[in-house]
Structures are given as C-alpha cells and as structure tokens.
Coordinates of C-alpha atoms in Angstrom, one line a residue:
Chain A
M1 CA 106.6 115.9 126.7
N2 CA 107.2 113.0 129.0
R3 CA 109.5 110.1 128.3
Y4 CA 106.8 107.6 128.8
L5 CA 103.4 107.0 127.2
A6 CA 100.3 105.3 128.4
I7 CA 98.3 104.0 125.4
V8 CA 94.6 103.7 126.3
P9 CA 92.5 102.1 123.6
A10 CA 88.8 103.0 124.0
H11 CA 85.7 102.1 122.1
N12 CA 82.5 103.7 123.5
E13 CA 84.0 104.0 127.0
V14 CA 82.5 107.4 127.9
G15 CA 81.6 106.1 131.4
A16 CA 85.0 105.0 132.4
I17 CA 87.5 106.9 130.3
A18 CA 87.8 110.1 132.4
A19 CA 88.4 108.1 135.6
T20 CA 91.0 106.0 133.9
I21 CA 92.9 109.1 132.7
R22 CA 92.7 110.7 136.1
E23 CA 94.0 107.5 137.8
I24 CA 96.9 107.2 135.4
N25 CA 97.8 110.9 135.9
A26 CA 97.7 110.3 139.7
A27 CA 99.5 107.0 139.8
A28 CA 102.1 107.6 137.0
R29 CA 103.0 111.3 136.6
E30 CA 105.8 110.7 134.2
F31 CA 103.4 109.1 131.7
D32 CA 101.7 111.1 128.9
V33 CA 98.2 109.7 128.4
L34 CA 97.2 108.9 124.8
V35 CA 93.6 107.8 124.2
I36 CA 93.1 105.9 121.0
D37 CA 89.4 106.4 120.2
D38 CA 88.6 103.4 118.1
G39 CA 85.6 104.8 116.2
S40 CA 83.5 105.5 119.2
T41 CA 79.9 106.6 118.5
D42 CA 79.6 108.3 122.0
D43 CA 81.5 111.2 123.4
T44 CA 84.6 109.2 124.5
A45 CA 87.0 111.4 122.5
A46 CA 85.6 114.7 123.8
V47 CA 85.5 113.5 127.4
A48 CA 89.1 112.2 127.1
L49 CA 90.3 115.5 125.7
A50 CA 88.5 117.4 128.5
A51 CA 90.2 115.1 131.0
G52 CA 93.5 116.3 129.7
A53 CA 94.6 113.3 127.6
R54 CA 95.9 113.4 124.1
V55 CA 93.4 111.8 121.7
V56 CA 93.9 110.1 118.4
S57 CA 90.5 109.4 116.9
L58 CA 90.3 106.6 114.3
P59 CA 87.8 107.4 111.6
F60 CA 86.0 104.1 112.1
N61 CA 86.3 101.0 114.3
V62 CA 89.5 99.2 113.3
G63 CA 89.7 96.7 116.2
I64 CA 91.8 96.6 119.3
G65 CA 95.0 95.4 117.6
A66 CA 95.1 98.2 115.0
A67 CA 94.1 100.8 117.6
V68 CA 96.9 99.8 120.0
Q69 CA 99.3 99.7 117.1
C70 CA 98.3 103.2 116.3
G71 CA 99.4 104.1 119.8
Y72 CA 102.8 102.4 119.3
I73 CA 103.3 104.3 116.0
Y74 CA 102.6 107.5 117.9
A75 CA 105.1 106.5 120.6
L76 CA 107.7 105.8 117.9
M77 CA 107.1 109.1 116.1
R78 CA 107.2 111.2 119.2
G79 CA 110.2 109.4 120.7
H80 CA 108.7 107.9 123.8
E81 CA 111.0 105.5 125.5
V82 CA 108.4 103.3 127.2
A83 CA 104.8 102.6 126.4
V84 CA 102.2 100.9 128.5
Q85 CA 98.8 99.7 127.4
V86 CA 96.0 100.4 129.8
D87 CA 92.4 99.4 128.9
G88 CA 90.0 102.3 128.8
D89 CA 87.3 100.3 130.5
G90 CA 88.8 100.5 134.0
Q91 CA 89.9 96.8 134.2
H92 CA 93.5 97.7 134.7
D93 CA 94.5 99.5 137.9
P94 CA 97.0 102.3 136.9
R95 CA 98.6 102.0 140.4
D96 CA 100.4 98.9 139.0
I97 CA 102.2 101.0 136.3
P98 CA 105.1 102.0 138.6
R99 CA 105.7 98.3 139.4
L100 CA 105.7 97.3 135.8
L101 CA 108.1 100.2 135.1
A102 CA 110.4 99.2 137.9
V103 CA 110.7 95.7 136.5
L104 CA 111.3 96.9 133.0
N105 CA 114.0 99.4 134.1
A106 CA 115.6 96.9 136.5
E107 CA 116.0 94.1 134.1
R108 CA 117.9 95.4 131.1
D109 CA 117.3 92.3 128.9
T110 CA 113.6 92.4 129.5
H111 CA 111.7 94.3 126.8
L112 CA 108.1 93.4 127.5
V113 CA 106.4 93.2 130.9
T114 CA 102.8 91.8 131.1
G115 CA 100.5 92.3 134.1
S116 CA 99.2 88.9 135.0
R117 CA 96.1 88.4 137.0
F118 CA 97.2 84.9 137.9
L119 CA 100.3 85.9 139.8
P120 CA 100.2 87.4 143.3
A121 CA 100.1 91.1 143.1
S122 CA 102.9 92.0 145.5
G123 CA 102.4 94.8 148.0
E124 CA 98.8 93.9 148.5
G125 CA 99.4 90.4 149.6
Q126 CA 96.4 89.3 147.6
A127 CA 96.6 86.8 144.8
G128 CA 95.0 87.8 141.5
Q129 CA 91.6 86.4 140.9
P130 CA 91.3 83.7 138.3
G131 CA 89.5 85.1 135.2
D132 CA 88.6 88.7 135.6
G133 CA 86.5 88.5 138.7
H134 CA 82.9 87.4 138.5
R135 CA 82.5 88.1 134.8
S136 CA 84.8 85.2 133.8
T137 CA 83.1 82.3 132.2
A138 CA 84.3 78.7 132.2
Y139 CA 85.0 78.9 128.5
R140 CA 87.1 81.9 128.9
R141 CA 89.1 80.3 131.7
L142 CA 89.6 77.2 129.6
G143 CA 90.7 79.3 126.6
I144 CA 93.2 81.3 128.8
A145 CA 94.6 78.0 130.1
V146 CA 95.0 76.6 126.6
F147 CA 96.8 79.8 125.4
A148 CA 99.0 79.9 128.5
R149 CA 100.0 76.3 127.8
V150 CA 100.7 76.9 124.1
V151 CA 102.5 80.2 124.6
S152 CA 104.6 78.7 127.4
L153 CA 105.7 75.9 125.1
L154 CA 106.5 78.2 122.2
T155 CA 108.4 80.7 124.3
H156 CA 110.1 78.2 126.6
Q157 CA 109.1 80.0 129.7
R158 CA 106.1 80.0 132.1
V159 CA 103.4 82.4 130.8
T160 CA 100.4 82.5 133.1
D161 CA 98.2 85.2 131.5
P162 CA 98.8 85.6 127.7
T163 CA 95.5 87.3 127.1
S164 CA 96.2 90.2 129.4
G165 CA 96.3 93.5 127.5
Y166 CA 98.0 95.2 130.4
R167 CA 101.6 95.4 129.2
M168 CA 104.6 97.7 129.1
T169 CA 107.4 97.7 126.6
D170 CA 110.6 99.7 126.0
R171 CA 111.8 101.4 122.8
I172 CA 112.7 98.2 121.1
G173 CA 109.2 96.8 121.7
I174 CA 107.7 100.1 120.5
E175 CA 109.6 99.9 117.3
L176 CA 108.6 96.3 116.7
F177 CA 104.9 96.8 117.5
A178 CA 104.7 100.0 115.4
R179 CA 105.8 97.9 112.4
D180 CA 104.0 94.6 113.1
Y181 CA 101.1 94.0 115.4
P182 CA 98.4 91.4 115.2
S183 CA 94.9 92.6 114.3
D184 CA 92.0 91.1 116.3
Y185 CA 92.7 89.4 119.6
P186 CA 96.3 90.6 119.5
E187 CA 97.5 89.9 123.0
V188 CA 98.5 86.2 122.7
E189 CA 100.1 86.7 119.3
A190 CA 102.0 89.8 120.4
I191 CA 103.9 87.7 123.0
V192 CA 104.8 85.1 120.5
L193 CA 105.8 87.8 118.1
A194 CA 108.1 89.4 120.6
H195 CA 109.6 86.0 121.2
T196 CA 110.1 85.5 117.5
Y197 CA 112.2 88.7 117.5
A198 CA 114.1 87.4 120.5
L199 CA 112.7 90.0 122.9
R200 CA 112.6 88.7 126.4
T201 CA 109.2 89.0 128.1
R202 CA 108.2 88.8 131.7
E203 CA 105.1 88.8 133.9
V204 CA 104.3 90.7 137.0
G205 CA 101.3 90.1 139.2
V206 CA 98.6 92.7 139.0
R207 CA 95.1 93.2 140.4
M208 CA 92.4 93.3 137.7
R209 CA 89.0 94.9 138.4
P210 CA 85.7 94.2 136.9
R211 CA 85.2 96.5 134.0
S212 CA 83.3 99.6 135.0
S213 CA 81.7 100.3 131.7
G214 CA 81.2 98.9 128.3
R215 CA 81.0 95.2 127.8
S216 CA 83.4 92.4 126.9
K217 CA 84.0 92.0 123.2
I218 CA 84.3 88.3 123.7
S219 CA 81.0 86.4 124.0
T220 CA 81.0 82.7 124.5
S221 CA 80.1 82.0 120.9
V222 CA 82.8 84.2 119.6
S223 CA 85.4 82.7 122.0
I224 CA 85.6 79.5 119.9
Y225 CA 86.5 81.6 116.9
Y226 CA 88.9 83.5 119.0
L227 CA 90.6 80.3 120.2
L228 CA 90.9 78.8 116.7
K229 CA 92.0 82.1 115.1
V230 CA 94.7 82.7 117.7
L231 CA 96.0 79.2 117.6
L232 CA 96.2 79.4 113.8
A233 CA 98.0 82.7 113.9
V234 CA 100.4 81.6 116.6
S235 CA 101.3 78.4 114.9
V236 CA 101.8 80.2 111.6
S237 CA 103.9 82.8 113.2
A238 CA 106.0 80.0 114.8
L239 CA 106.6 78.6 111.3
R240 CA 107.8 81.9 109.9
T241 CA 111.6 81.8 109.6
H242 CA 111.7 85.5 108.8
P243 CA 109.2 87.5 110.8
Q244 CA 106.8 89.4 108.5
T245 CA 106.6 93.1 108.7
E246 CA 103.9 94.9 106.9
P247 CA 104.7 97.5 104.3
G248 CA 103.7 101.1 104.9
P249 CA 103.1 103.0 108.0
L250 CA 106.7 103.8 108.9
S251 CA 108.5 104.3 105.7
E252 CA 107.3 107.8 105.3
A253 CA 105.4 108.5 108.5
A254 CA 108.4 109.8 110.5
P255 CA 107.9 113.5 111.2
Chain B
M1 CA 62.0 55.5 61.5
S2 CA 61.6 56.3 65.1
L3 CA 65.4 56.1 65.4
L4 CA 65.7 58.9 62.8
A5 CA 63.1 61.0 64.6
A6 CA 65.0 60.5 67.9
A7 CA 68.2 61.6 66.2
R8 CA 66.5 64.6 64.8
V9 CA 65.1 65.6 68.2
T10 CA 68.5 65.2 69.8
E11 CA 70.0 67.3 67.0
T12 CA 67.4 70.0 67.6
T13 CA 68.0 69.9 71.4
V14 CA 71.8 70.2 71.0
T15 CA 71.4 73.1 68.6
F16 CA 69.0 74.8 71.0
Q17 CA 71.5 74.3 73.8
R18 CA 74.4 75.7 71.8
V19 CA 72.4 78.7 70.9
G20 CA 71.4 79.1 74.5
V21 CA 75.0 79.0 75.7
I22 CA 76.1 81.5 73.0
V23 CA 73.3 83.9 74.0
F24 CA 74.2 83.5 77.7
A25 CA 77.9 84.3 76.9
A26 CA 76.8 87.3 74.8
V27 CA 74.8 88.5 77.8
V28 CA 77.8 88.1 80.0
F29 CA 79.9 90.0 77.5
V30 CA 77.5 92.9 77.3
L31 CA 77.0 93.0 81.1
V32 CA 80.8 93.1 81.7
F33 CA 81.3 95.8 79.1
E34 CA 78.5 97.9 80.6
L35 CA 80.0 97.5 84.1
V36 CA 83.4 98.6 82.9
R37 CA 81.8 101.5 81.1
R38 CA 80.2 102.6 84.3
R39 CA 83.5 102.1 86.2
A40 CA 81.8 99.5 88.4
L41 CA 84.3 96.8 87.4
M42 CA 88.0 97.2 86.9
E43 CA 89.5 96.0 83.7
R44 CA 91.6 93.4 85.3
Y45 CA 88.6 91.6 86.7
A46 CA 86.6 92.2 83.5
L47 CA 89.2 90.4 81.5
L48 CA 88.7 87.3 83.7
W49 CA 84.9 87.3 83.1
L50 CA 85.3 87.9 79.4
A51 CA 87.8 85.0 79.2
A52 CA 85.2 82.8 80.9
A53 CA 82.6 83.9 78.4
V54 CA 84.9 83.2 75.5
V55 CA 85.6 79.7 76.8
L56 CA 81.8 79.1 76.9
V57 CA 81.4 80.2 73.3
V58 CA 84.3 78.1 72.1
L59 CA 82.9 75.0 73.8
A60 CA 79.5 75.7 72.2
V61 CA 80.8 76.3 68.7
W62 CA 83.5 73.7 68.5
R63 CA 81.6 70.5 68.5
G64 CA 83.4 67.6 70.1
L65 CA 86.0 69.7 71.9
L66 CA 84.4 69.1 75.3
T67 CA 83.9 65.4 74.5
S68 CA 87.6 65.0 73.5
V69 CA 88.9 67.0 76.4
S70 CA 86.8 65.1 78.9
G71 CA 87.8 61.8 77.2
S72 CA 91.5 62.6 77.5
L73 CA 90.8 63.3 81.2
H74 CA 89.1 59.9 81.6
I75 CA 85.8 61.7 82.5
Y76 CA 83.0 59.7 80.9
T77 CA 80.3 62.3 80.9
P78 CA 81.5 65.5 79.2
V79 CA 79.1 67.6 81.2
N80 CA 80.9 66.5 84.4
A81 CA 84.1 67.8 83.0
L82 CA 82.4 71.1 82.5
F83 CA 81.0 71.2 86.0
A84 CA 84.4 70.2 87.5
A85 CA 86.1 73.0 85.5
G86 CA 83.5 75.5 86.5
F87 CA 83.8 74.5 90.2
V88 CA 87.6 74.8 90.2
F89 CA 87.3 78.2 88.5
A90 CA 84.8 79.4 91.1
I91 CA 86.9 78.1 94.0
A92 CA 90.1 79.7 92.6
L93 CA 88.3 83.0 92.1
L94 CA 86.9 83.0 95.7
L95 CA 90.4 82.3 97.1
H96 CA 91.8 85.1 95.0
F97 CA 89.1 87.5 96.3
S98 CA 89.8 86.5 99.9
M99 CA 93.4 87.5 99.2
V100 CA 92.4 90.7 97.7
I101 CA 90.1 91.5 100.6
S102 CA 92.9 90.7 103.1
R103 CA 95.2 93.1 101.4
L104 CA 92.6 95.8 101.1
S105 CA 91.8 95.4 104.9
E106 CA 95.4 95.8 105.7
Q107 CA 95.8 98.9 103.6
N108 CA 92.5 100.2 105.0
K109 CA 93.9 99.8 108.5
I110 CA 97.1 101.6 107.7
L111 CA 95.2 104.5 106.1
A112 CA 92.9 104.8 109.1
Q113 CA 95.9 104.9 111.5
R114 CA 97.8 107.4 109.4
L115 CA 94.7 109.6 109.0
A116 CA 94.1 109.6 112.8
L117 CA 97.7 110.3 113.6
L118 CA 97.9 113.2 111.1
D119 CA 94.6 114.5 112.4
E120 CA 95.9 114.7 115.9
R121 CA 99.1 116.3 114.7
V122 CA 97.4 118.9 112.6
G123 CA 95.1 119.7 115.6
G124 CA 98.2 120.2 117.8
L125 CA 99.9 122.4 115.1
E126 CA 96.8 124.6 114.7
Q127 CA 96.6 125.0 118.4
G128 CA 100.2 126.1 118.5
T129 CA 99.7 128.5 115.6
A130 CA 96.6 130.0 117.2
R131 CA 98.7 130.7 120.3
G132 CA 101.5 132.2 118.3
N133 CA 99.1 134.7 116.7
G134 CA 98.5 136.9 119.7
D135 CA 96.4 134.5 121.7
A136 CA 98.7 134.9 124.7
R137 CA 96.5 133.0 127.0
V138 CA 98.5 130.0 128.1
D139 CA 96.2 127.1 128.9
S140 CA 98.4 125.2 131.3
G141 CA 95.7 122.6 131.9
T142 CA 95.7 121.2 128.4
Q143 CA 98.7 119.5 126.9
A144 CA 99.3 120.7 123.4
A145 CA 99.5 117.5 121.4
G146 CA 102.0 118.9 118.9
K147 CA 104.3 120.3 121.5
R148 CA 107.7 118.7 121.6

C-alpha cells in the first residue's frame, strides 16, 4: 500500500474514469487510486476496477460531499498520510499532483493545498483560464468571485478559487474531514472549516480542462440556491465557537 | 318571536357544529390507532395527534372555554384564537419534522458510507482468502484492496 491516496469521486463517469485513473497512475506513482462510485447507474465501478483502481461503491447517490468524505474515512482507516481529491470527469490534470505534493511537503505548517485555476500554473507559463474554460457562465464566475471574497475575508488570506475541488491534505486534514465534511457543494465550506480548526491552507495554480464526460451538476437556476446555501453554511460555521463534529462514523469504524 | 326563533336556530347550529367536531376528533382517533396498529405510525407521533384530537373534543364539550381563553388573550373572535393556535401548531410540527428529516439524512449518509467501506473491505478479504486457499495465481495487475 502506498503512503498517499488519490480520492476520485465519480457519478456516472464511465467515459472519463479509466483515463483519469491511468493519468493518475502515470503522473503520481506513489498514490493509490480510490474511486468513490457515488451511486452510478452506469458501469463506472466496473470500469474503474478494471483500470486497476480500488473502488468503494455507495449504495445510492449521496452527493459529492458525502462521497468525498467516504474517501477521507478510507484514508484515515488505512493510514494514508496524504490524500488528494481528483474529479472523475477529467477536469483536473493529474500532472499537477506532484506540484501540490511538493508544496504540502515543503511547508510544514500548511495542511491543505488547493489547485486554483486563477493562479498561473507554473512550469507551463500559462495562466489558468477564468471559469473552467468555455463552459463557464457569467453567473458561475460571479458566484466564484463572491465566494472568493467572502472566504478571503473569513480566513484573512487571499483565496482565489474556493470552489475548486482539486485539493490535497495531510494526515491532520484527513482526520478532520473524515469526522466533519460539508454535504452538498462542500468545497467552499471545507476551506472555512479547515480555517476554523486553525489549519493553514494555500493555493497553487493549476490548469483545468473542460470536463470530458458527464455534465456539470450546477445549472444556472441551481446556482442561486448554491450561492445562498453556501453563504448560510459559511456564516453559520463562522459563528460556531466550538466546531461541530458529527457523531458516528469513526467511533467504531477503525479496523 | 323571531328573536326566539333566531336563538333556537343558533342553538341548533352550535350543537350541530359541536357534534361535527366530536365526530371529526373520533375519526382522527380511530385513524391514528389504526395507523399505529399497522405500524405505519410510531407511538411518539401518534401521541401528538391524539393530543390534538383531545384538545378539539375538550373545546367542543366545554362550552365557553374557547371564548374565555380568546378573551383573556384579547382576541375578539374566538374562532380566530382557534385558527391562530392551529397555525402555530402546524408550523411547530413542520419545523420539528424538518429537524427529524435532517437527522435522518445525516444518519442515512453515515450508514451508506459505512456500508460502502465495509463492502470494499469484505471484497478485499474474500479475494485474499481465495488466494490463500490454493489459488496460487498471483494477479500482479490488480491491487488487492484489503492488502496492507
């Protein structure tokens, strides 16, 4: 077993999952690949297994937050030291994993590294594109800008891409997220959550590609709900003096 | 003469209404008991509905109770006091159910996660056992999930 784990949440990503797994294996050999099949109705799980990944299949669709948290619980139970989230739809380029890892390992007080599409991706000399390529809508860009502003204020540091799901965390972050992870649209809240627990976070510029299969879960009409829900959650979590942890999964789950 | 007739008509109407309310409460009673009997409704919620039905019966039987209660609350029309109470009851109930659903969703999520993780672990263990039982073929391409 490797020391590191790549958590790949996938919901009906049969078209992209095998390529994603192969790319991670090629770009980051020291990472085990764990696909969290979030109640897919297609052959995502079988294809991922055939591609050599470990697969945890949720019995029904529980949403991205709970799926990713499942990966963190796995990492906690199996003793992985570092976990990186890589979307199963091909948006995240696994070639950035070594750069995230280098930053995480170099800065001892940094516990969470997020891949930002708005910072220049070093090495390529090419700035990340605003939004994710041509698929980005004006609403989404506005939403990301609002979140970036709010999260920057709350965490007292510049955060450019709080909605990015491309992130890497160390053992301390794994332990936190295994216990407490937001449910739907978790990315923004997770940063604030880490900050609440005094974990230092950092961004690294990455390239993001247009998704190669599936479709975005966030339509324009849903994005207003997304905005309000996350703003509520973030402000509530800022008001919590004692961070809330949920009862359950860890008390008896350790092997 | 006409005044007396009007009074009699009002009296009949009120009696009719009271009987109606009592019949309605009785129907609620029977329905709730039947649901509990079929295990379609848990006792803790059944008690709530039975209590609501009891309140209706008390108001119907105890003449003047509603009038005096609404009077003490400075509500001039007794029926408005009834509506207000019913509305608050319904809102409180809805909020309570939202809380119950939130908790159930959370527990549901935890169960799904644990089930999926155990499933993966059992799969890995079974694979390991199968190999141990004479299946000497070592499949280097697949990573045994349960391997440590």
